[in-house]
Short mmCIF file of C-alpha atoms (C1' of nucleotides) in Angstrom, two decimals:
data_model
loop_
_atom_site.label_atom_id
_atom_site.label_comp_id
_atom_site.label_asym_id
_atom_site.label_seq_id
_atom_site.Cartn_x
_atom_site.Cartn_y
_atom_site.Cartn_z
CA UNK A 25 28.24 -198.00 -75.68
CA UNK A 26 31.19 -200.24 -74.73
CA UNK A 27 33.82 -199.75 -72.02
CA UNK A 28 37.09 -201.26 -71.37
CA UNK A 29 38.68 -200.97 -68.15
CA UNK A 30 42.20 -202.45 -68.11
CA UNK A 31 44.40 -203.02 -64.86
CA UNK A 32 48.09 -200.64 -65.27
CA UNK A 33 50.98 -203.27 -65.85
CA UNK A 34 48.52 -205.97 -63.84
CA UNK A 35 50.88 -208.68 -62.21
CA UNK A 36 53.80 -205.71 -61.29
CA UNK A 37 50.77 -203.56 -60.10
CA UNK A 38 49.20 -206.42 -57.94
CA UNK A 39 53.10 -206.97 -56.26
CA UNK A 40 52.91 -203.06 -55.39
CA UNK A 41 49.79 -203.25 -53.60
CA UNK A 42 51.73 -205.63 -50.53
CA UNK A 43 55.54 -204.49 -51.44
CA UNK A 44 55.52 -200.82 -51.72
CA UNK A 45 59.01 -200.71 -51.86
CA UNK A 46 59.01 -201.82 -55.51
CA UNK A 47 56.90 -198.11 -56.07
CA UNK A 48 59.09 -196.18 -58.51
CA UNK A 49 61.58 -198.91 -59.21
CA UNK A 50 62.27 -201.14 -62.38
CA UNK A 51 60.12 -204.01 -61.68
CA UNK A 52 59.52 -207.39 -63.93
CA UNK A 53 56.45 -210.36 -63.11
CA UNK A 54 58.35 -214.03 -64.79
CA UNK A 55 56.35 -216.23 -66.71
CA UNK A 56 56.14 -220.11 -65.16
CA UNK A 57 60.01 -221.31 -65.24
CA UNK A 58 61.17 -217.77 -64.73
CA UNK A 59 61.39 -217.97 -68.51
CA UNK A 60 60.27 -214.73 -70.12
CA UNK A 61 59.35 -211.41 -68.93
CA UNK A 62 55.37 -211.23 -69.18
CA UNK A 63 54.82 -208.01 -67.08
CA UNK A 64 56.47 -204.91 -66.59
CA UNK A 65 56.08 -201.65 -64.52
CA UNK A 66 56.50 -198.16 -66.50
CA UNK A 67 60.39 -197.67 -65.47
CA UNK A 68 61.12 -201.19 -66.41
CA UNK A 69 59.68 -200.61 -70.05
CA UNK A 70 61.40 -196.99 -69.55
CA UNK A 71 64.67 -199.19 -69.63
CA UNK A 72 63.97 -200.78 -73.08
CA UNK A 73 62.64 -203.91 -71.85
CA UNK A 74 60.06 -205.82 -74.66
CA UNK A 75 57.18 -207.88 -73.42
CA UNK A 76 58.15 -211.38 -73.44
CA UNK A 77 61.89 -211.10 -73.18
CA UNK A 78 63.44 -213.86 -72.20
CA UNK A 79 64.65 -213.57 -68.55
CA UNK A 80 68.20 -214.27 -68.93
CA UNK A 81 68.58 -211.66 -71.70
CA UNK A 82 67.59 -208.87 -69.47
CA UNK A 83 68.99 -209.85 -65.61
CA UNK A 84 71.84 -207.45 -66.17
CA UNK A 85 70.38 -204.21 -67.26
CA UNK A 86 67.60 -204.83 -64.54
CA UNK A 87 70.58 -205.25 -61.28
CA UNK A 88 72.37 -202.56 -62.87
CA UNK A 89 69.15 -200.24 -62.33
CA UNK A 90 68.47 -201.22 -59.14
CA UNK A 91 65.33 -203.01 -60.60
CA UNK A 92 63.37 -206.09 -59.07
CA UNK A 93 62.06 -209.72 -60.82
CA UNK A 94 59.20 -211.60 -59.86
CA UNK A 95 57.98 -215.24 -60.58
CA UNK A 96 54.58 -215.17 -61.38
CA UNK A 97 51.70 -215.63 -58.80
CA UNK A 98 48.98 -216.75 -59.99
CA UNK A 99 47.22 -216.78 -56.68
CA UNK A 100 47.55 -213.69 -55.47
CA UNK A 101 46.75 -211.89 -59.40
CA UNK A 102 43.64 -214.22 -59.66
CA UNK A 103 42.50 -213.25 -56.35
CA UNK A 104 42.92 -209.25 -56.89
CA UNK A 105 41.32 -209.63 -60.54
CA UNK A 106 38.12 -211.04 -58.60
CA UNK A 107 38.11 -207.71 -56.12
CA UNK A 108 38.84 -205.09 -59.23
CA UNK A 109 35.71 -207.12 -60.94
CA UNK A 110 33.42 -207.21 -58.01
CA UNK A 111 34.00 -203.16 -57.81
CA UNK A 112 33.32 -202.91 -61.59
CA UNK A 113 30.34 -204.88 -61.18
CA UNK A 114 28.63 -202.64 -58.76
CA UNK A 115 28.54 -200.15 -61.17
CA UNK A 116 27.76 -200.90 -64.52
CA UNK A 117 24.72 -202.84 -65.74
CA UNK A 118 26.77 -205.62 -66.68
CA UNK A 119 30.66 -206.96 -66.89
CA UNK A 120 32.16 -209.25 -69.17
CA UNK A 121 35.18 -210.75 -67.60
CA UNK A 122 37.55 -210.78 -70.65
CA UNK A 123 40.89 -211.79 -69.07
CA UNK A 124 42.71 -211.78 -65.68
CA UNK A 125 43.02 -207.87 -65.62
CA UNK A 126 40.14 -206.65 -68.25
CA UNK A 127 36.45 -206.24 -68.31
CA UNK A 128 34.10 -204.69 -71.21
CA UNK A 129 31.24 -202.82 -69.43
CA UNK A 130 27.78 -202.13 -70.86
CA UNK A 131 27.30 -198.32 -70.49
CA UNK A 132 24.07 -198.27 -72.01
CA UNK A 133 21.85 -195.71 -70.48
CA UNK A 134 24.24 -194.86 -67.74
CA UNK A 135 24.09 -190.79 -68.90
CA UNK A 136 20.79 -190.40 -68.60
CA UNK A 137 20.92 -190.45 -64.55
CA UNK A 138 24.54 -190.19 -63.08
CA UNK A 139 25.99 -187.60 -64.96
CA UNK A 140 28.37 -187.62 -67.89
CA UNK A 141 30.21 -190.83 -68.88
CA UNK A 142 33.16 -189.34 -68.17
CA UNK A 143 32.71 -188.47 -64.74
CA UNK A 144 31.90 -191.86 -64.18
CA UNK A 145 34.41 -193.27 -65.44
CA UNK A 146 36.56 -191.00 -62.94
CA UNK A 147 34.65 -191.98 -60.36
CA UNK A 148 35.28 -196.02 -61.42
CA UNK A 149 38.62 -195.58 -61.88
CA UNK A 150 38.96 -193.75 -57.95
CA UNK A 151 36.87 -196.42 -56.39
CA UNK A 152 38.75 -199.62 -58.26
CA UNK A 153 42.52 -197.73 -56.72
CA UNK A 154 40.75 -196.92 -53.62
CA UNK A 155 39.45 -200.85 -52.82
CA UNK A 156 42.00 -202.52 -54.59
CA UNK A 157 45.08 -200.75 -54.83
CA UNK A 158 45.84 -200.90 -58.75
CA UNK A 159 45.10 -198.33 -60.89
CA UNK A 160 43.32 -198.79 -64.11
CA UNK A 161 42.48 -197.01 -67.39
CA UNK A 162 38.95 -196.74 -69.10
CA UNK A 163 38.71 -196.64 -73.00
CA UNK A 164 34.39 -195.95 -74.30
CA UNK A 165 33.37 -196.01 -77.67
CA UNK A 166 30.00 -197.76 -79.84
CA UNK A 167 31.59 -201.22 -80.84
CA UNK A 168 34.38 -203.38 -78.55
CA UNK A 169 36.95 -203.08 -80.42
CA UNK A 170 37.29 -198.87 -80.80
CA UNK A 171 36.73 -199.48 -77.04
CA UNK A 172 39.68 -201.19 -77.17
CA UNK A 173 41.68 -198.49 -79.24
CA UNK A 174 40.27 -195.52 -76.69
CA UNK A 175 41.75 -197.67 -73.86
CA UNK A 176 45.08 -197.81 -75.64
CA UNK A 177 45.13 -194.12 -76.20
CA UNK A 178 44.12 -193.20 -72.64
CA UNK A 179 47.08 -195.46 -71.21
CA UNK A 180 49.88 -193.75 -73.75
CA UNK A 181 48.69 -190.22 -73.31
CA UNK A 182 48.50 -189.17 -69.58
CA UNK A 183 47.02 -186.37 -70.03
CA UNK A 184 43.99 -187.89 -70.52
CA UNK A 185 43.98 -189.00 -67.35
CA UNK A 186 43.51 -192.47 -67.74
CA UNK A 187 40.46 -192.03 -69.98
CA UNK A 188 38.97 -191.69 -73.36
CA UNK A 189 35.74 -191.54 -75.11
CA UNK A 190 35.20 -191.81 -78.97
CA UNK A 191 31.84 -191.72 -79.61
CA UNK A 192 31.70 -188.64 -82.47
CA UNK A 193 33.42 -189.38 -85.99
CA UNK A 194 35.95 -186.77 -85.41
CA UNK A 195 37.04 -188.30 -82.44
CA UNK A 196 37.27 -191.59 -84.32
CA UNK A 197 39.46 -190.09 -87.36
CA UNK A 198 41.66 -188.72 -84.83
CA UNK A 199 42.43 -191.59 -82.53
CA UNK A 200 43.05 -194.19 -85.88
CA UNK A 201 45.02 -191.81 -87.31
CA UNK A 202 46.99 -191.69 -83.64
CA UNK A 203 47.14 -195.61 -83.99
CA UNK A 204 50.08 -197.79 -85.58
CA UNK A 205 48.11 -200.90 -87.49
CA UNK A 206 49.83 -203.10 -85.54
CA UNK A 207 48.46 -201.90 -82.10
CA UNK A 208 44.97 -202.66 -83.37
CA UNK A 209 43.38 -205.31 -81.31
CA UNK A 210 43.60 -208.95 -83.86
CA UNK A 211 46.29 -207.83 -85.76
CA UNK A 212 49.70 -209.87 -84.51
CA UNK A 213 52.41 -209.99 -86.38
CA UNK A 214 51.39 -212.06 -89.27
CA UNK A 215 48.80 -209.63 -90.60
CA UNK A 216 51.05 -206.51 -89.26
CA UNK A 217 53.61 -207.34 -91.63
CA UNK A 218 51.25 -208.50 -94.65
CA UNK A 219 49.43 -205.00 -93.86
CA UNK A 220 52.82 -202.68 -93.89
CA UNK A 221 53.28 -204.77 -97.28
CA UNK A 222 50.36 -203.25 -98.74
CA UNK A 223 51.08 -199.63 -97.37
CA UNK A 224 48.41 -199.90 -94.76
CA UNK A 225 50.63 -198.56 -91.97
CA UNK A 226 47.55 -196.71 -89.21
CA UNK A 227 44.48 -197.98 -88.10
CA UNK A 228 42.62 -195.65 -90.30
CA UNK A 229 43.71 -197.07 -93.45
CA UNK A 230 42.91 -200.37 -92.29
CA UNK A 231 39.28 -199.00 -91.72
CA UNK A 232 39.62 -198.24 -95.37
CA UNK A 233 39.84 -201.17 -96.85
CA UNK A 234 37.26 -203.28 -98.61
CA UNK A 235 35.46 -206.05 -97.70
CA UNK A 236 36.54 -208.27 -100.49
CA UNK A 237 40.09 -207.28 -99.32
CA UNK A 238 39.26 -207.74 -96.13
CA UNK A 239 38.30 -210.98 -96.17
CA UNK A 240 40.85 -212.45 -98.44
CA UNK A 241 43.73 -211.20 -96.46
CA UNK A 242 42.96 -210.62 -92.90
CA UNK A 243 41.43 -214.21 -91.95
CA UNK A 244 37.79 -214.45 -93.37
CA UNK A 245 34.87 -213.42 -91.53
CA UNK A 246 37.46 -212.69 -89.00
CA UNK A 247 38.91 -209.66 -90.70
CA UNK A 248 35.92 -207.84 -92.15
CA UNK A 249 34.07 -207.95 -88.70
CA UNK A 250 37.50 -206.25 -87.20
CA UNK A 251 37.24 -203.93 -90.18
CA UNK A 252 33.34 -202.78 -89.47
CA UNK A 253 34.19 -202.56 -86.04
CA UNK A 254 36.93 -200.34 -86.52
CA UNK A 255 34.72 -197.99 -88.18
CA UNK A 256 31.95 -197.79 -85.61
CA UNK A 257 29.34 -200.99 -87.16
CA UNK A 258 29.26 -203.30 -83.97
CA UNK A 259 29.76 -207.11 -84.73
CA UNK A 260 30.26 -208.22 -81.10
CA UNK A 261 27.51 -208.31 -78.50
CA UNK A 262 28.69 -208.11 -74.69
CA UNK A 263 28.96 -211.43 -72.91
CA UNK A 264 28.06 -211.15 -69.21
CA UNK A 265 30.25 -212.76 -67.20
CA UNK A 266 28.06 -214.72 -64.08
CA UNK A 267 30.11 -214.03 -60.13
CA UNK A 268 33.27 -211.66 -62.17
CA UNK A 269 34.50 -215.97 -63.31
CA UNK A 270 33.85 -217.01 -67.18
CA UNK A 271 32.76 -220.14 -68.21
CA UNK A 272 35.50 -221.62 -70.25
CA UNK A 273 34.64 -223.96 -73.47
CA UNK A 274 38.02 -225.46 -72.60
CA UNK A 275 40.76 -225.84 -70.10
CA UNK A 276 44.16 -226.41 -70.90
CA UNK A 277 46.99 -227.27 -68.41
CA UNK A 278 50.77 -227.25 -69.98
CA UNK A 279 53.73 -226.86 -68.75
CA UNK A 280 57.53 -226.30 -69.40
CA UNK A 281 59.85 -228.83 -67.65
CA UNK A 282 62.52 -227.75 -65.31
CA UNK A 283 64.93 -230.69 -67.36
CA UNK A 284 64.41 -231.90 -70.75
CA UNK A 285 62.80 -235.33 -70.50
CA UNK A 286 63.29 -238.54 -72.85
CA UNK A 287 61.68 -241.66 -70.62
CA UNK A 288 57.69 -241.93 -71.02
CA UNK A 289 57.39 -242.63 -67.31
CA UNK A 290 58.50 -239.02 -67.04
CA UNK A 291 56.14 -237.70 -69.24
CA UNK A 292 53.19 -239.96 -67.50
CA UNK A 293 54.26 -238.00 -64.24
CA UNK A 294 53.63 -234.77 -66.58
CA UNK A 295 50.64 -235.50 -68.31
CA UNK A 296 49.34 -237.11 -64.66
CA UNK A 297 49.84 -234.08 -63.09
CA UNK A 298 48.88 -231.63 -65.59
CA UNK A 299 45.91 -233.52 -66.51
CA UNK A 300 45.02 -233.34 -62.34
CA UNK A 301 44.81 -229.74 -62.04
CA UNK A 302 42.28 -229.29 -65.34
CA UNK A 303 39.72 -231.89 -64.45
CA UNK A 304 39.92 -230.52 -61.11
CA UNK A 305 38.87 -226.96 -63.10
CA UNK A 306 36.64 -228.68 -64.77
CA UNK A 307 35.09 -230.01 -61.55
CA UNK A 308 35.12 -226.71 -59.98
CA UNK A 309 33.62 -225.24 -63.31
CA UNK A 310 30.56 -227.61 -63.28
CA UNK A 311 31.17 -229.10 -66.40
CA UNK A 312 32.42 -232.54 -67.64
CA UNK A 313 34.56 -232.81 -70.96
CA UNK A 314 33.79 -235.56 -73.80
CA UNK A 315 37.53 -234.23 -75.77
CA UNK A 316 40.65 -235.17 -74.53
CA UNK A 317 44.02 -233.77 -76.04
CA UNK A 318 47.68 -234.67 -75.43
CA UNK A 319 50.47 -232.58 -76.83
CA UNK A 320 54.17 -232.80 -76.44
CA UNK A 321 56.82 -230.25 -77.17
CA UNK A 322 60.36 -230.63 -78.64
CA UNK A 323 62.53 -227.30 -78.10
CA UNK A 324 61.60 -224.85 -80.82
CA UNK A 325 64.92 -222.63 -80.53
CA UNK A 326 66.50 -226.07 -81.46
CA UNK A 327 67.83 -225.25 -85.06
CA UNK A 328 68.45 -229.27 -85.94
CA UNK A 329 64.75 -229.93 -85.10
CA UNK A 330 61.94 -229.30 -88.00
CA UNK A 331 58.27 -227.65 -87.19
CA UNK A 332 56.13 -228.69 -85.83
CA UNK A 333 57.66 -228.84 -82.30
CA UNK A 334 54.63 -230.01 -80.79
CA UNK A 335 52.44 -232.82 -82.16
CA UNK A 336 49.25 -233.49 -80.21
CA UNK A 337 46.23 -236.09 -80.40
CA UNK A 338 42.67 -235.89 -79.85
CA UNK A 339 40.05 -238.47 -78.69
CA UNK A 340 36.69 -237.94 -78.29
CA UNK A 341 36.13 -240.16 -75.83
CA UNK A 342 34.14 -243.29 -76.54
CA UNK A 343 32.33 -243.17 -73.21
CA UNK A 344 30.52 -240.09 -73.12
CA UNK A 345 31.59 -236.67 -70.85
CA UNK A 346 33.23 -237.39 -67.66
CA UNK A 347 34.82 -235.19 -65.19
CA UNK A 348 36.26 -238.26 -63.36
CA UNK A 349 40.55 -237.75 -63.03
CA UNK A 350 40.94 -241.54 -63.32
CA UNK A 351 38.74 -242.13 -66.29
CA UNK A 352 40.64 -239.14 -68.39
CA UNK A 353 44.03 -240.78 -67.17
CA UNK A 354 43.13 -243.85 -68.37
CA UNK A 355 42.44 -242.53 -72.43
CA UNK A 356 45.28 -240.09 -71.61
CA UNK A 357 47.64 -242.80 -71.45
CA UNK A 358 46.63 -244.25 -74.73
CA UNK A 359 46.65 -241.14 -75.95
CA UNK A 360 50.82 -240.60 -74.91
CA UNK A 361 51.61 -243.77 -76.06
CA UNK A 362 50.35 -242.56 -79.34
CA UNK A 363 52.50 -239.73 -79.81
CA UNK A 364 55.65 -240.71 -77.26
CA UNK A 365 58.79 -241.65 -79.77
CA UNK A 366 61.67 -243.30 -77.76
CA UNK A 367 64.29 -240.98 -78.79
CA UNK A 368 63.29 -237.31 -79.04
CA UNK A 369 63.67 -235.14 -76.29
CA UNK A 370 60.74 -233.53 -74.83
CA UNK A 371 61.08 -230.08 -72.88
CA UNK A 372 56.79 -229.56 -72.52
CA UNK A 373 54.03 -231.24 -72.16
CA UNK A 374 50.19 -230.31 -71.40
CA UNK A 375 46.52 -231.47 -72.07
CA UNK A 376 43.26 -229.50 -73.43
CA UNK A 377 39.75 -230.68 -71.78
CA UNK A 378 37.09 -229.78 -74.58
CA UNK A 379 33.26 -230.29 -75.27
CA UNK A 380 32.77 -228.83 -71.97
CA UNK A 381 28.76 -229.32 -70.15
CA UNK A 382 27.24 -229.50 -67.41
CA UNK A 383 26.59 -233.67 -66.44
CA UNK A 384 23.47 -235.15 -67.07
CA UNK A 385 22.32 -234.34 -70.49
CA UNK A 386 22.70 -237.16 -72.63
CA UNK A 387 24.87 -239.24 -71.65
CA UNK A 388 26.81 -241.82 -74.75
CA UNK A 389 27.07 -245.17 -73.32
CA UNK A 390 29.76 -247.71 -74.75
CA UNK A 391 28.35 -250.22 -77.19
CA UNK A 392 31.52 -252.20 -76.68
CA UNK A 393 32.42 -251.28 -72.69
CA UNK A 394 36.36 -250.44 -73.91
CA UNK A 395 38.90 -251.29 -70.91
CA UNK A 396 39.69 -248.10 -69.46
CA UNK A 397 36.16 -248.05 -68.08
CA UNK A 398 36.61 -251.27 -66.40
CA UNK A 399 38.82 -249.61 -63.88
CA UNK A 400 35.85 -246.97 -62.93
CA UNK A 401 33.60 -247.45 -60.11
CA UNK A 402 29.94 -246.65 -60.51
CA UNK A 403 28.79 -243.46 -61.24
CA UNK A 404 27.44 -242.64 -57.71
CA UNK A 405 30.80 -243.53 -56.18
CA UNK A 406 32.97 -242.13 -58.40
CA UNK A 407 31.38 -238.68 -58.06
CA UNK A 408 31.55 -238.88 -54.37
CA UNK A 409 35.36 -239.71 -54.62
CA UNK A 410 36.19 -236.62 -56.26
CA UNK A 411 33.96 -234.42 -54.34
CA UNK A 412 35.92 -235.79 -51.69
CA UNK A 413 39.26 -235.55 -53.74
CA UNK A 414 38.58 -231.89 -54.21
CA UNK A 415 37.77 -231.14 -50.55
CA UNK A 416 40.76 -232.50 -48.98
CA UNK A 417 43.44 -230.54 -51.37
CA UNK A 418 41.10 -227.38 -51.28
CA UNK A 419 41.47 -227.93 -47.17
CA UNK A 420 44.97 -229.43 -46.74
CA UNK A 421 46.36 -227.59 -50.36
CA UNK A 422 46.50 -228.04 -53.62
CA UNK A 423 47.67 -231.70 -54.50
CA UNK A 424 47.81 -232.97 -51.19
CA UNK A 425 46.21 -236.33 -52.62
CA UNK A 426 46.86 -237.18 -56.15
CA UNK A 427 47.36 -240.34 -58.58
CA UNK A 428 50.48 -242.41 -57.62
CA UNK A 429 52.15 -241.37 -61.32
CA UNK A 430 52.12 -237.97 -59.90
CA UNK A 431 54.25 -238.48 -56.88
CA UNK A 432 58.43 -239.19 -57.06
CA UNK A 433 59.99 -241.19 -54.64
CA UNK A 434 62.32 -239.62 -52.26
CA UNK A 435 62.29 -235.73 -51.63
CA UNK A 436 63.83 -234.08 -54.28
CA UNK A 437 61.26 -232.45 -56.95
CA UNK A 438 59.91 -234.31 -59.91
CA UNK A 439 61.93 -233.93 -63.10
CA UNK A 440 59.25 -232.43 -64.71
CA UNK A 441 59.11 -229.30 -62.22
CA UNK A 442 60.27 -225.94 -62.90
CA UNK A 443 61.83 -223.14 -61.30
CA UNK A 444 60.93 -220.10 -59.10
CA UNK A 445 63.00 -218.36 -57.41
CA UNK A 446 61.37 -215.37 -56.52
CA UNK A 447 57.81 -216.15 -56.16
CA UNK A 448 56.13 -213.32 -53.45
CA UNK A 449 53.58 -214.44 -51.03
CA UNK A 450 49.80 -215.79 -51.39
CA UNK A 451 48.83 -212.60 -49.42
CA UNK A 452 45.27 -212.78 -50.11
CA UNK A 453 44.84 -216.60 -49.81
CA UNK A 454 46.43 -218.23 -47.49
CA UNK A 455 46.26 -217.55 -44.14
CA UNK A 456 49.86 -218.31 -43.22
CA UNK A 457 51.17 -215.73 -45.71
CA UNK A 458 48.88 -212.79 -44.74
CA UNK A 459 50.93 -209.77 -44.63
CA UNK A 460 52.22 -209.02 -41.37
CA UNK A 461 52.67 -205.13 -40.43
CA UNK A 462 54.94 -203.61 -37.37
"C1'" DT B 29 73.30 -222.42 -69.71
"C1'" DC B 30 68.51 -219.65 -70.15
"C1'" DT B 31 62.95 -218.59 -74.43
"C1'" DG B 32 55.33 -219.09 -70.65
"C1'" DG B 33 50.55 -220.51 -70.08
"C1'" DG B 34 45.69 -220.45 -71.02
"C1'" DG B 35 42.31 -219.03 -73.89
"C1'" DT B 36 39.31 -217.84 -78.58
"C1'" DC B 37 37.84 -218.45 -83.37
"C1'" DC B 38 38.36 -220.11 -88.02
"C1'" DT B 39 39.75 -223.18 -91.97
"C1'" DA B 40 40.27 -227.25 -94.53
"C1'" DG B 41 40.38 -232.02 -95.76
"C1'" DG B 42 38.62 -236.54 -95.05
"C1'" DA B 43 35.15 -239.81 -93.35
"C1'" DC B 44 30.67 -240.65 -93.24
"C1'" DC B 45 25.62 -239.95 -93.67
"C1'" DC B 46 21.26 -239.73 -96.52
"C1'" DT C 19 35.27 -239.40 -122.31
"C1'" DC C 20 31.63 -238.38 -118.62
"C1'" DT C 21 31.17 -240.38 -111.37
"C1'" DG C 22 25.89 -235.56 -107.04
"C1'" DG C 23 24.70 -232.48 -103.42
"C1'" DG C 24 24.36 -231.12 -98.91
"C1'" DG C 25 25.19 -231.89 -94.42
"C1'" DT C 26 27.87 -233.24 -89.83
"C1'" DC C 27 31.74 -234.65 -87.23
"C1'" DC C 28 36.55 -235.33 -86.47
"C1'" DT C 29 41.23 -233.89 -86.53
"C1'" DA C 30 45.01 -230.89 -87.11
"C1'" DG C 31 46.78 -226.58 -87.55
"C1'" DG C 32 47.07 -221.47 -87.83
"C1'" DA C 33 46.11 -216.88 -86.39
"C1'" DC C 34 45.14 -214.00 -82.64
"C1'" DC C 35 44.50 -212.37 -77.58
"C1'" DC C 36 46.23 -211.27 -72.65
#
DNA sequence: TCTGGGGTCCTAGGACCC
DNA sequence: TCTGGGGTCCTAGGACCC
């Protein structure tokens, strides 16, 4: 038996915990650039307001309701995710960390000695509110993805109290027939519409279908395994999660630009920066990376400008897996001069670190020695420079020290920064912006 | 005027190997 | 007339998730 606990309106429930005046109020967590509306509290989607609006399209109806916006903050949701997991995780036999604010739980055998499932569950869902301050709903069922549906249900129907099992096949019937196909967890809106095309409008006609059908329409493998598990046959094992943190088989750090940029020594300061932050994950993960990617972004609300709006390139990189900030910079600038085209207008840029593991197991040496490696010191001192990198921005903050393409001259921001205006406090991470109390 | 970021998995064609 | 089979890796792109 799976669970799924899943944090109420996460980000908006996280600024609660240290701003209680937001309680009972319209309240909206911005994406990165204040751009689009990425979390919302239940009177703000009371007020008609769709996940992922853009920001400037609902401003008004939010200061006519009295109702509060956010920029996103990352530190203080990443921080409260590890406390809600480190609760779940004394419970349960094991937690797999699925995102910032969910966690599948392996309930097996938990009956047998605590009581029902559902009274633990309460009793999870009390302690998680009582140690953390955000409240939570708990969906159980045989395979992860009817977990997924009972969670769902148990957040639209409060008088479930925040929790539902479906472990009997009446239970099952019920709840699909209860569920709009589109709600199901891997259909978006590709497969949504293709489905309502073919009259498959709940989640219990999609259960219906064959597995010839299945896989011709819904994505492969993909779509019949979503299709078994929908009718109680489970295709996905639990992954434990090690410490409440996953390992990631990639990290990817993009960004929007505050101004649209054109000159490639703008997009170097980008891609110099962006590329910082993930091999610095990457460092903190353990890992090195032998796949470097580049990708750049023309608008894509731009009517005069074709798909695709963002063209990327890969390398695998000639030298083996590295972890080392200077060695990636040096492919990653072959790697922009590749795509850069004097002329187009660029409003986002990022880079994905792949072929992530740990150092040390067989390591690819250059036959031919190519020039970027010339500029790398040996191994031993190049590790010891980034340990050392790493410690002084994790003491004196986060790019305190960085590569001279990452730093503008004179005091205003870098071009490539974005906005926001209303970012709350790190209250959980930095001790200068602890909460103070009267 | 304004439209996010970081992940996963799968497919498909081409290069290349034996 | 007639041009193999089976495998891997690389690269790019598409669909989905939160």
């Amino acid at each position: 038996m799976f669970g799924l606990v899943d944090g109420n309106n996460f980000y908006v429930s996280c600024e609660r915990v240290f701003q209680p005046r937001l309680e009972g109020r319209p309240v909206v967590v911005l994406s990165n650039n204040d751009g689009n509306v990425v979390s919302r509290s239940a009177e703000a989607k009371q007020l008609g307001i769709a996940m992922g609006a853009p920001y400037f399209e609902v401003r008004a109806l939010l200061r006519r309701h009295q109702g509060h916006a956010l920029s996103s903050n990352y530190a203080l949701y990443g921080d409260m995710s590890r406390r809600v997991m480190a609760r779940l995780a004394d419970q349960v036999p094991a937690v797999e960390v699925y995102s910032i604010d969910e966690a599948f739980l392996d309930l097996h055998g938990l009956t047998t000695f605590c009581g029902t499932l559902d009274a633990r569950a309460h009793r999870m869902r009390r302690d998680v509110l009582a140690c953390t301050g955000i409240p939570t709903c708990v969906g159980m069922a045989p395979t992860k993805t009817l977990a997924k549906v009972a969670n769902r249900l148990a957040k639209q129907y409060p008088e479930l109290q925040g929790i539902l099992r479906l472990d009997t096949e009446s239970r099952r019937e019920r709840a699909l027939r209860a569920l709009p196909v589109a709600e199901v967890w891997g259909i978006g809106r590709q497969y949504a519409q293709l489905l309502a095309a073919h009259g498959i409008r709940t989640a219990w006609e999609l259960a219906g279908v064959s597995e010839a059908w299945a896989r011709k329409h819904l994505g492969g493998v993909v779509g019949w395994r979503l299709v078994q598990e929908l009718r109680g046959q489970p295709c996905q094992g639990l992954l434990p999660s090690e410490e409440g943190t996953l390992a990631r088989q990639s990290i990817r750090c993009s960004r929007s630009f505050g101004q649209r940029l054109t000159a490639i020594e703008d997009l170097w300061g980008a891609v110099t920066t962006y590329l910082s932050r993930a091999a610095e994950k990457l460092r903190a993960q353990g890992d090195q990376a032998h796949i470097l990617t580049v990708f750049l972004s023309q608008d894509r609300y731009d009517p005069r400008l074709p798909p695709p709006h963002t063209r990327s390139t890969t390398l695998t990189l000639p030298s083996g897996p590295t972890s080392h900030t200077l060695q990636l910079l040096a492919y990653a600038r072959r790697l922009l001069e590749k795509l850069y085209e004097p002329g187009r207008v660029y409003v986002k840029a990022g880079v994905v670190l792949d072929g992530l593991e740990p150092p040390g197991r067989g390591q690819q040496l250059s036959l031919f020695a190519p020039a970027a490696e010339a500029a790398i010191p040996a191994a031993g001192r190049a590790r010891q420079l980034m340990r050392t990198l790493d410690d002084l921005n994790r003491q004196f903050g986060r790019g305190t020290v960085r590569p001279a393409a990452a730093i503008t001259t004179g005091r205003q921001p870098a071009p490539w920064q974005g906005q926001a205006h209303h970012r709350s406090q790190a209250y959980t991470t930095r001790f200068d912006d602890i909460l103070l109390v009267f």
